[in-house]
């Protein structure tokens, strides 16, 4: 049996718990538990007991499917309370052996020492690149000689109370939060290629309650943001525009929805039963597409605004990668490329083994990414703790620091974030 990792993707639409076994370079999915979300709105908790029950149910399903008892997990986080900025840290080097891991740590600590407003905390500190004695763009300064080391780091911040509420729900379900991981970092890990990360790309994960963004340039993370608009808003617009109950509007969106009215035959109709009507009525599919287009176009305007705000919009040579459940909407790619004027592709988790069929869907990019990125973060922490190995921004993943445990629970990070014992005897597999 390999090492074990567990991720809980706490979305606005679904809670997805995955159990993975680390085999060679691969993570083999051995357990899946998906439960419709309750108690979440726009990526934040709005009903502790409902969300705790939903997480508990998702975790139990994953336990039954994997045969393991889940004790701790990496947990996704999003919501409008997320904020990010770039920061510099400078330290002097005085070792005759050149830059040591402890120097990198000191530089990162200096970058991390930003004035935090009340009720905010640092979620991730990600090294972007280093400058050594004025030489810019150093990727891995370990062992290099110099006197003045400067790190540029990307810092992701979150509201402490939002994290505490989420932590309370996960712990209420009997699972210790090993670390929180920002949604678009997890999605980006799964859907982006190394070449895209090098050239400059933005991953846009359009979920139910939020749209999560991350910009990768030169192989590492340069900007992250969360927009509080997602598929829920599309369904809500359809419900209002066509006078339908929310559930019917959701079914209509999935069955007949299209984001680009230009692609729809103006004579095509479908039948629904609006509120207060006894008779079914006919609706033009192009009218449905217009409602979806209006909101989708507005969403991509917000994405563009965020890209411009980051000031990196001109550096996205590899364009946009759309993922998340709402990326399944036909026509969404055209709308995105028209608004953003960049190449766009839609992506889902691909490099998967084990119980993977259900997960090959854009809705599961964050869920799968939690396992992989959580593992990488733990391995990196362990390497740094051991004072060995290479510490580098690399492809943007190794070297990602994270908010550690809140001082509760056993310190067992060596087990890759998961403490589990077998429920079933070996031969029951
Ligand atoms: N075929 C489809 N066409 C259009 N939208 C779809 C389709 N399938 C799912 N969706 C939408 O995807 C959304 C859910 O996506 P996802 O599972 O990524 O959300 P989530 O992770 O739970 O939410 P969030 O990340 O925003 O908290 C829902 O709004 C749903 O209506
Ligand atoms: Mg999501």
XYZ file of C-alpha atoms and ligand atoms in Angstrom:
461
model
C 0.000 0.000 0.000
C 1.318 3.448 -0.885
C 1.032 6.668 1.085
C -2.514 7.949 1.427
C -3.961 11.356 0.674
C -7.458 12.692 1.171
C -9.009 15.835 -0.303
C -12.391 17.358 0.500
C -13.604 19.805 -2.132
C -16.253 21.836 -0.331
C -18.109 23.437 -3.236
C -21.298 25.445 -3.421
C -22.957 22.691 -5.466
C -21.285 19.495 -4.300
C -18.950 18.165 -1.626
C -16.452 15.738 -3.126
C -14.172 13.646 -0.920
C -11.424 11.700 -2.690
C -9.062 9.144 -1.198
C -5.846 8.546 -3.134
C -2.992 6.105 -2.810
C 0.415 7.347 -3.897
C 1.933 4.737 -6.217
C 5.280 5.615 -7.802
C 4.748 9.054 -9.416
C 1.006 8.620 -9.658
C -1.984 9.064 -7.352
C -4.389 6.169 -7.631
C -7.954 7.144 -6.642
C -9.275 4.432 -4.307
C -12.341 6.167 -2.899
C -14.898 8.764 -4.026
C -17.741 10.318 -2.033
C -19.903 12.968 -3.707
C -22.771 14.641 -1.873
C -24.918 17.618 -2.942
C -23.794 20.683 -0.981
C -25.959 22.279 1.674
C -25.103 25.265 3.828
C -22.735 26.979 1.352
C -23.390 30.154 -0.595
C -20.955 31.858 -2.990
C -18.101 29.746 -1.645
C -18.653 30.506 2.056
C -20.467 28.776 4.904
C -23.972 30.052 5.615
C -25.346 27.138 7.656
C -22.887 25.269 9.885
C -25.075 22.301 10.761
C -26.290 21.740 7.182
C -22.750 21.910 5.794
C -21.364 19.668 8.556
C -23.987 17.047 7.714
C -23.224 17.280 3.975
C -19.457 16.951 4.543
C -20.055 14.057 6.915
C -22.120 12.256 4.317
C -19.523 12.842 1.579
C -16.742 11.579 3.889
C -18.730 8.464 4.843
C -19.347 7.667 1.191
C -15.607 7.973 0.476
C -14.836 5.786 3.503
C -17.221 3.099 2.330
C -15.905 3.262 -1.214
C -12.223 3.122 -0.187
C -12.338 0.934 2.914
C -10.327 3.520 4.887
C -11.321 5.629 7.841
C -10.638 9.279 7.072
C -8.954 11.227 9.841
C -7.547 14.292 8.113
C -7.690 15.920 4.719
C -6.721 18.796 2.469
C -9.709 21.099 2.112
C -10.549 23.520 -0.718
C -11.275 27.162 -0.014
C -12.736 29.988 -2.124
C -15.155 32.896 -1.649
C -15.104 36.682 -1.988
C -12.998 36.982 1.185
C -9.946 35.717 -0.723
C -7.432 38.366 -1.619
C -3.889 38.219 -2.972
C -0.848 40.413 -3.447
C 2.794 40.174 -4.425
C 5.432 40.963 -1.856
C 9.228 41.068 -1.605
C 11.492 39.746 1.125
C 15.193 40.591 1.399
C 17.871 38.909 3.540
C 21.651 38.985 3.817
C 23.670 35.819 3.052
C 26.769 35.080 5.079
C 27.411 31.365 4.565
C 30.613 30.408 2.716
C 28.592 27.537 1.201
C 26.262 29.945 -0.608
C 22.491 30.208 -0.246
C 21.067 27.603 2.139
C 17.485 26.443 2.627
C 17.378 28.401 5.861
C 18.153 31.573 3.840
C 15.243 30.855 1.522
C 13.018 30.369 4.546
C 14.163 33.679 6.037
C 13.522 35.469 2.739
C 10.054 33.928 2.555
C 9.347 34.942 6.150
C 10.371 38.508 5.293
C 8.056 38.504 2.244
C 5.272 37.098 4.383
C 5.604 39.855 6.987
C 2.983 42.140 5.465
C 0.602 44.324 7.428
C -2.511 42.201 7.674
C -5.833 43.875 8.313
C -7.824 42.661 11.309
C -9.449 39.246 10.804
C -7.219 38.276 7.868
C -4.599 35.604 7.629
C -2.093 34.291 5.139
C -3.235 31.152 3.358
C -0.332 30.585 0.947
C 3.082 32.115 0.334
C 4.340 31.089 -3.099
C 7.867 32.005 -4.217
C 7.799 33.456 -7.745
C 11.457 34.178 -8.388
C 14.645 35.323 -6.713
C 17.184 38.094 -7.229
C 20.706 37.443 -5.989
C 23.075 40.416 -5.760
C 21.063 42.213 -8.450
C 20.863 39.202 -10.789
C 17.150 38.977 -11.526
C 15.069 35.952 -12.461
C 17.018 33.332 -10.496
C 14.808 30.263 -10.219
C 16.740 28.218 -7.713
C 19.399 30.138 -5.805
C 20.280 27.175 -3.544
C 24.051 26.839 -3.303
C 24.696 30.018 -5.328
C 27.085 32.592 -3.880
C 26.033 36.128 -3.078
C 25.391 38.609 -0.280
C 21.846 39.850 -0.829
C 18.948 37.514 -1.581
C 15.571 38.881 -2.577
C 12.462 36.759 -3.111
C 9.321 37.839 -4.897
C 6.392 35.945 -3.455
C 2.706 35.682 -4.203
C 0.663 35.867 -1.010
C -2.901 34.609 -0.746
C -4.944 35.909 2.181
C -8.302 34.867 3.568
C -10.734 36.021 6.240
C -9.927 34.171 9.478
C -13.593 33.865 10.380
C -14.458 32.236 7.010
C -11.645 29.711 7.499
C -12.737 29.061 11.069
C -16.317 28.422 9.971
C -15.198 25.999 7.298
C -12.798 24.296 9.694
C -15.590 23.926 12.234
C -17.779 22.122 9.683
C -15.002 19.765 8.532
C -13.992 18.993 12.113
C -17.657 18.562 13.012
C -17.653 15.793 10.411
C -14.803 14.153 12.326
C -11.981 15.181 9.987
C -8.947 17.258 10.940
C -8.061 19.987 8.392
C -4.485 19.310 7.379
C -4.361 22.387 5.160
C -6.607 24.658 3.228
C -5.801 24.975 -0.460
C -7.114 27.745 -2.686
C -9.463 26.306 -5.361
C -7.815 27.686 -8.525
C -4.353 26.497 -7.441
C -5.737 22.964 -7.130
C -7.596 23.195 -10.466
C -4.573 24.736 -12.183
C -2.399 21.866 -11.049
C -4.638 19.381 -12.834
C -5.680 21.125 -16.034
C -2.668 23.192 -17.099
C 0.324 21.921 -19.036
C 3.872 22.907 -18.092
C 4.162 24.741 -21.426
C 1.052 26.831 -20.676
C 2.353 27.724 -17.211
C 5.646 28.823 -18.742
C 4.096 30.897 -21.532
C 1.480 32.602 -19.395
C -2.053 31.308 -18.821
C -5.113 31.973 -16.703
C -7.151 29.095 -15.289
C -10.821 30.035 -14.809
C -12.784 27.506 -12.711
C -16.487 28.342 -13.080
C -18.295 26.434 -10.357
C -21.747 26.837 -8.853
C -21.243 29.833 -6.557
C -17.846 31.215 -7.529
C -15.448 31.630 -10.429
C -11.889 31.021 -9.274
C -8.925 32.482 -11.159
C -5.188 31.915 -11.134
C -2.595 33.395 -13.475
C 0.581 31.387 -14.085
C 3.564 32.980 -15.841
C 7.165 31.748 -16.139
C 6.035 28.502 -14.566
C 4.699 29.938 -11.320
C 1.672 31.672 -9.782
C 1.513 35.440 -10.275
C -2.056 36.283 -9.401
C -5.118 34.656 -7.830
C -8.683 35.868 -7.309
C -12.209 34.661 -6.630
C -15.288 36.197 -8.281
C -18.622 35.544 -6.556
C -20.508 34.586 -9.698
C -21.043 31.039 -10.986
C -23.545 28.600 -12.469
C -26.021 29.358 -9.680
C -26.462 32.865 -11.105
C -27.136 31.480 -14.577
C -29.831 29.199 -13.185
C -31.287 32.023 -11.123
C -31.503 34.269 -14.202
C -33.254 31.474 -16.119
C -35.667 30.915 -13.202
C -36.547 34.611 -13.147
C -36.562 35.179 -16.892
C -38.745 32.167 -17.704
C -40.757 32.171 -14.422
C -39.625 28.679 -13.453
C -38.891 27.024 -10.104
C -35.102 26.897 -9.518
C -34.906 23.093 -9.933
C -36.688 23.195 -13.290
C -34.499 26.108 -14.416
C -31.400 24.054 -13.505
C -32.668 21.062 -15.500
C -33.512 23.326 -18.466
C -30.013 24.862 -18.335
C -28.311 21.475 -18.389
C -30.627 20.008 -21.053
C -31.109 22.937 -23.471
C -28.663 25.588 -22.298
C -26.245 27.250 -24.713
C -24.152 30.346 -24.110
C -24.069 31.590 -27.699
C -27.464 32.550 -29.254
C -25.774 32.872 -32.681
C -25.418 29.080 -32.738
C -29.090 28.362 -32.083
C -31.773 27.840 -34.713
C -34.322 30.634 -33.994
C -37.235 28.242 -34.600
C -36.097 25.618 -32.075
C -38.470 25.267 -29.089
C -38.705 23.285 -25.869
C -41.568 22.790 -23.429
C -41.708 23.786 -19.734
C -44.313 24.390 -17.068
C -43.917 27.910 -15.620
C -45.095 28.972 -12.142
C -48.869 29.362 -11.791
C -49.623 27.860 -15.209
C -51.555 24.656 -15.600
C -50.508 24.197 -19.196
C -47.019 23.513 -20.457
C -45.693 26.382 -22.525
C -43.242 26.556 -25.385
C -40.018 28.518 -25.049
C -37.644 29.439 -27.851
C -34.228 27.943 -27.178
C -32.641 31.100 -28.519
C -34.356 33.102 -25.728
C -32.839 30.751 -23.143
C -29.447 31.159 -24.830
C -29.811 34.959 -24.698
C -30.396 34.858 -20.916
C -27.324 32.632 -20.476
C -25.256 34.762 -22.855
C -26.028 37.994 -20.984
C -24.795 36.610 -17.647
C -21.871 34.683 -19.147
C -20.684 37.748 -21.040
C -20.893 39.775 -17.815
C -18.917 37.083 -15.995
C -16.129 37.169 -18.577
C -16.096 40.985 -18.371
C -15.381 40.543 -14.657
C -12.657 38.017 -15.489
C -11.136 40.511 -17.946
C -11.316 43.273 -15.339
C -9.461 41.060 -12.884
C -6.824 40.193 -15.503
C -6.308 43.897 -16.226
C -6.226 44.696 -12.516
C -3.418 42.156 -12.103
C -1.560 44.019 -14.902
C -0.535 40.647 -16.374
C -3.289 40.514 -19.012
C -0.741 41.217 -21.765
C 1.404 38.263 -20.726
C -1.144 35.481 -21.192
C 0.237 34.024 -24.433
C -1.302 30.607 -23.783
C -4.673 32.255 -23.132
C -7.438 30.938 -20.913
C -8.238 27.444 -19.670
C -11.845 27.051 -18.550
C -12.840 24.361 -16.083
C -15.387 23.793 -13.276
C -18.914 22.380 -13.743
C -20.202 25.414 -15.666
C -17.446 25.043 -18.270
C -19.620 22.216 -19.680
C -22.067 24.764 -21.007
C -22.068 24.540 -24.830
C -20.894 27.771 -26.459
C -19.064 29.066 -23.388
C -15.709 28.842 -25.124
C -16.841 31.209 -27.929
C -18.210 33.769 -25.460
C -14.980 33.657 -23.434
C -12.779 34.147 -26.487
C -14.951 36.986 -27.835
C -14.826 38.903 -24.538
C -11.254 38.111 -23.524
C -9.784 38.103 -27.057
C -7.467 35.226 -26.233
C -7.232 31.536 -27.112
C -9.576 29.500 -24.899
C -9.819 25.781 -24.192
C -12.062 23.785 -21.872
C -10.287 21.241 -19.667
C -10.995 18.442 -17.219
C -8.778 16.140 -15.134
C -7.051 13.716 -17.500
C -4.023 12.076 -15.906
C -5.978 9.895 -13.528
C -5.896 6.305 -12.432
C -8.108 4.196 -10.196
C -11.788 5.051 -9.785
C -11.420 7.795 -12.290
C -14.277 7.621 -14.799
C -16.652 9.863 -12.874
C -13.854 12.352 -12.216
C -13.067 12.982 -15.890
C -15.348 16.006 -15.856
C -14.511 19.729 -15.448
C -16.522 19.795 -12.200
C -13.843 17.651 -10.522
C -10.691 19.626 -11.380
C -10.443 21.179 -7.910
C -11.221 17.852 -6.198
C -8.462 15.984 -8.048
C -6.060 18.915 -7.738
C -6.406 18.915 -3.950
C -4.885 15.436 -3.764
C -1.993 16.213 -6.074
C -1.164 19.712 -4.867
C -1.639 18.800 -1.202
C 0.821 15.967 -1.652
C 3.337 18.222 -3.410
C 3.036 20.844 -0.648
C 3.612 18.228 2.035
C 6.566 16.712 0.212
C 8.042 20.177 -0.177
C 7.546 20.972 3.502
C 9.162 17.699 4.421
C 12.108 18.333 2.104
C 12.615 21.768 3.604
C 12.348 20.314 7.092
C 15.064 17.826 6.248
C 17.266 20.560 4.883
C 17.812 18.771 1.624
C 16.518 18.536 -1.899
C 15.882 21.429 -4.160
C 13.761 24.339 -3.105
C 12.642 26.230 -6.145
C 9.674 27.992 -7.629
C 9.898 25.415 -10.463
C 6.550 24.958 -12.164
C 4.863 27.029 -9.520
C 4.019 24.070 -7.349
C 7.051 23.015 -5.339
C 7.776 25.614 -2.754
C 4.185 26.613 -2.122
C 3.960 27.424 1.535
C 0.714 27.128 3.334
C -1.155 27.988 6.429
C -0.236 25.298 8.922
C -2.415 23.589 11.481
C -3.970 25.805 14.133
C -1.995 24.103 16.855
C -4.577 21.404 17.241
C -4.260 17.727 16.437
C -1.188 15.590 16.173
C 1.680 16.716 13.981
C 1.774 13.891 11.538
C 2.462 15.666 8.288
C 4.910 12.921 7.324
C 1.912 10.757 6.524
C 1.061 13.177 3.722
C -1.751 14.781 5.552
C -3.810 11.752 6.222
C -4.115 9.479 9.184
C -6.154 6.488 8.380
C -6.520 2.976 9.544
C -7.870 0.131 7.557
C -11.513 -0.659 8.187
C -11.430 -3.757 6.075
C -9.006 -6.666 6.183
C -6.410 -6.639 3.380
C -8.040 -9.493 1.452
C -11.379 -7.636 1.247
C -9.904 -5.277 -1.332
N -23.977 20.319 -18.514
C -23.953 21.467 -17.841
N -24.217 22.630 -18.461
C -24.168 23.792 -17.779
N -23.893 23.908 -16.476
C -23.628 22.777 -15.816
C -23.630 21.507 -16.445
N -23.308 20.573 -15.507
C -23.123 21.245 -14.355
N -23.318 22.562 -14.530
C -23.250 23.610 -13.534
O -22.025 23.531 -12.854
C -22.181 24.119 -11.553
C -21.461 23.260 -10.530
O -20.103 23.237 -10.843
P -19.035 22.677 -9.782
O -19.386 21.283 -9.431
O -17.690 22.944 -10.353
O -19.359 23.650 -8.570
P -18.834 23.630 -7.070
O -17.414 23.216 -7.066
O -19.763 22.853 -6.215
O -19.024 25.150 -6.691
P -17.970 26.300 -6.297
O -16.618 25.857 -6.746
O -18.464 27.490 -7.036
O -18.117 26.464 -4.840
C -23.678 24.204 -11.296
O -24.082 25.558 -11.333
C -24.279 23.435 -12.451
O -25.506 23.985 -12.868
Mg -15.580 24.178 -7.128
